[in-house]
XYZ file of C-alpha atoms in Angstrom:
68
model
C 106.798 140.346 74.580
C 107.408 143.047 78.045
C 108.363 140.830 79.638
C 111.169 139.715 77.096
C 111.758 143.565 75.848
C 112.292 144.147 80.208
C 114.377 141.643 80.731
C 116.920 142.376 78.274
C 116.943 145.543 79.452
C 117.851 144.503 82.812
C 120.474 142.755 81.610
C 122.272 145.527 78.986
C 121.469 148.013 82.123
C 124.051 145.870 84.404
C 126.693 145.139 81.847
C 126.519 148.805 81.239
C 126.751 149.874 85.149
C 129.505 146.723 85.823
C 131.431 147.802 82.670
C 131.469 151.480 83.949
C 132.157 150.870 87.145
C 135.910 149.261 86.288
C 136.677 151.021 84.215
C 136.934 154.180 86.455
C 137.438 152.405 90.086
C 138.935 148.448 88.901
C 137.176 146.446 90.527
C 133.785 144.002 88.664
C 136.878 142.202 86.923
C 135.424 139.231 85.768
C 131.467 140.370 85.150
C 131.595 142.245 82.402
C 130.874 141.253 79.192
C 132.389 144.744 77.027
C 136.157 144.009 78.568
C 135.322 140.322 76.658
C 135.438 141.772 73.771
C 137.884 141.869 71.279
C 136.453 144.307 69.066
C 136.374 147.264 72.292
C 139.422 147.266 73.010
C 140.350 151.492 74.217
C 136.660 151.952 73.462
C 135.350 150.171 76.783
C 133.519 153.361 77.873
C 131.399 153.774 74.989
C 130.636 150.491 74.579
C 129.072 150.962 78.079
C 126.996 153.708 77.824
C 126.153 152.847 74.264
C 124.999 149.365 76.417
C 123.172 152.268 79.768
C 121.325 154.174 76.610
C 120.659 150.809 75.253
C 119.107 149.116 78.637
C 116.971 153.012 78.606
C 115.700 152.161 74.863
C 114.838 148.827 76.005
C 112.434 149.355 78.651
C 110.885 152.152 76.860
C 109.733 149.826 74.045
C 108.960 147.574 76.564
C 106.552 150.138 78.243
C 105.119 151.313 75.294
C 103.755 147.741 74.759
C 100.054 146.917 75.721
C 99.586 143.655 78.009
C 97.767 141.242 76.673
């Protein structure tokens, strides 16, 4: 379970980072999940920051899990 949480944390961290890079520089237009969701039109920065916060929460949850 710990590895699953860490994997999801890495995915959320990458997607949040790509979303912020795209919003501030215009690069990586086709990589981000946040830009593809019509639900977040005009709020992509908030969605990207939320993904970054989620990734840190997933890492904290993975760290609190006992190994074995």
